[in-house]
Amino acid sequence: MEPTETELMLKGYGLTTAELFYHMPDYTHVLNSYVWQEYDLAPDHPALFKFVEFWQREIDGPLHSVRFTHRKLLSSGEWHNQVGEFALH
């Protein structure tokens, strides 16, 4: 079973967004872009590098460049488990 997004964030994962620019296979002078987003660990970014390796191995459009950003959405000190119930009416 895969971990939930909250479990990943508590383990130190953050959201990595990458924009990959690549040459169109039939029109080599034309660049296109593809946006990829996944939870990943900084600073090594293993999921991003795995995806780039997949692209280079399986996709016909050769990469021109990759631009990415990483944002840690939650740290373990910011999350508190709250248990409670509010009754209305």
XYZ file of C-alpha atoms in Angstrom:
89
model
C 0.000 0.000 0.000
C 1.376 3.387 -0.994
C 1.768 6.068 1.684
C -0.667 8.973 1.706
C 0.384 12.524 0.846
C 0.307 13.470 4.535
C 2.554 10.534 5.466
C 5.019 11.540 2.761
C 5.064 15.145 3.980
C 5.689 13.991 7.563
C 8.657 11.946 6.299
C 10.236 15.086 4.812
C 8.952 14.912 1.255
C 8.023 18.091 -0.545
C 6.242 18.849 -3.794
C 8.600 19.022 -6.769
C 7.329 20.607 -9.968
C 9.422 20.321 -13.119
C 8.943 21.793 -16.564
C 10.709 19.744 -19.205
C 11.485 21.394 -22.535
C 11.994 18.955 -25.379
C 12.445 18.915 -29.139
C 9.495 17.639 -31.146
C 10.520 14.346 -32.818
C 9.302 15.336 -36.304
C 10.140 19.058 -35.991
C 13.547 19.236 -34.307
C 13.642 23.064 -34.293
C 10.380 23.271 -32.330
C 10.415 23.109 -28.532
C 7.474 21.852 -26.521
C 7.056 21.621 -22.759
C 5.722 19.051 -20.320
C 4.932 19.706 -16.639
C 5.643 16.937 -14.118
C 4.731 17.039 -10.414
C 5.496 14.524 -7.666
C 6.400 14.326 -3.993
C 10.177 14.052 -3.750
C 13.080 14.408 -1.327
C 15.397 17.407 -1.613
C 18.273 17.919 -2.285
C 18.838 14.637 -4.181
C 15.432 14.501 -5.954
C 15.446 10.736 -6.706
C 11.930 10.725 -8.217
C 12.763 13.586 -10.588
C 15.989 11.963 -11.769
C 14.195 8.636 -12.211
C 11.600 10.373 -14.410
C 14.285 12.167 -16.461
C 16.084 8.851 -16.994
C 12.769 7.278 -18.072
C 12.204 10.143 -20.511
C 15.656 9.784 -22.050
C 15.220 6.021 -22.382
C 11.582 5.786 -23.576
C 10.422 9.084 -25.123
C 11.332 10.071 -28.688
C 11.555 13.822 -28.045
C 15.105 14.611 -26.834
C 15.277 16.887 -23.791
C 16.471 20.436 -24.235
C 16.353 21.519 -20.591
C 14.609 20.930 -17.268
C 13.519 23.673 -14.875
C 12.218 22.670 -11.445
C 11.227 23.956 -8.048
C 10.738 22.196 -4.718
C 8.511 23.252 -1.848
C 8.255 21.540 1.505
C 4.580 21.825 2.385
C 4.639 20.489 5.927
C 7.235 19.665 8.515
C 6.775 17.279 11.424
C 6.750 20.156 13.944
C 3.852 21.881 12.176
C 1.398 18.983 12.166
C -0.802 18.235 15.172
C -3.363 15.461 15.361
C -6.584 17.006 16.625
C -9.460 14.890 17.823
C -12.776 16.540 18.483
C -16.353 16.938 17.429
C -18.536 19.970 17.005
C -22.320 19.565 17.201
C -24.392 22.138 15.352
C -28.088 22.437 16.189
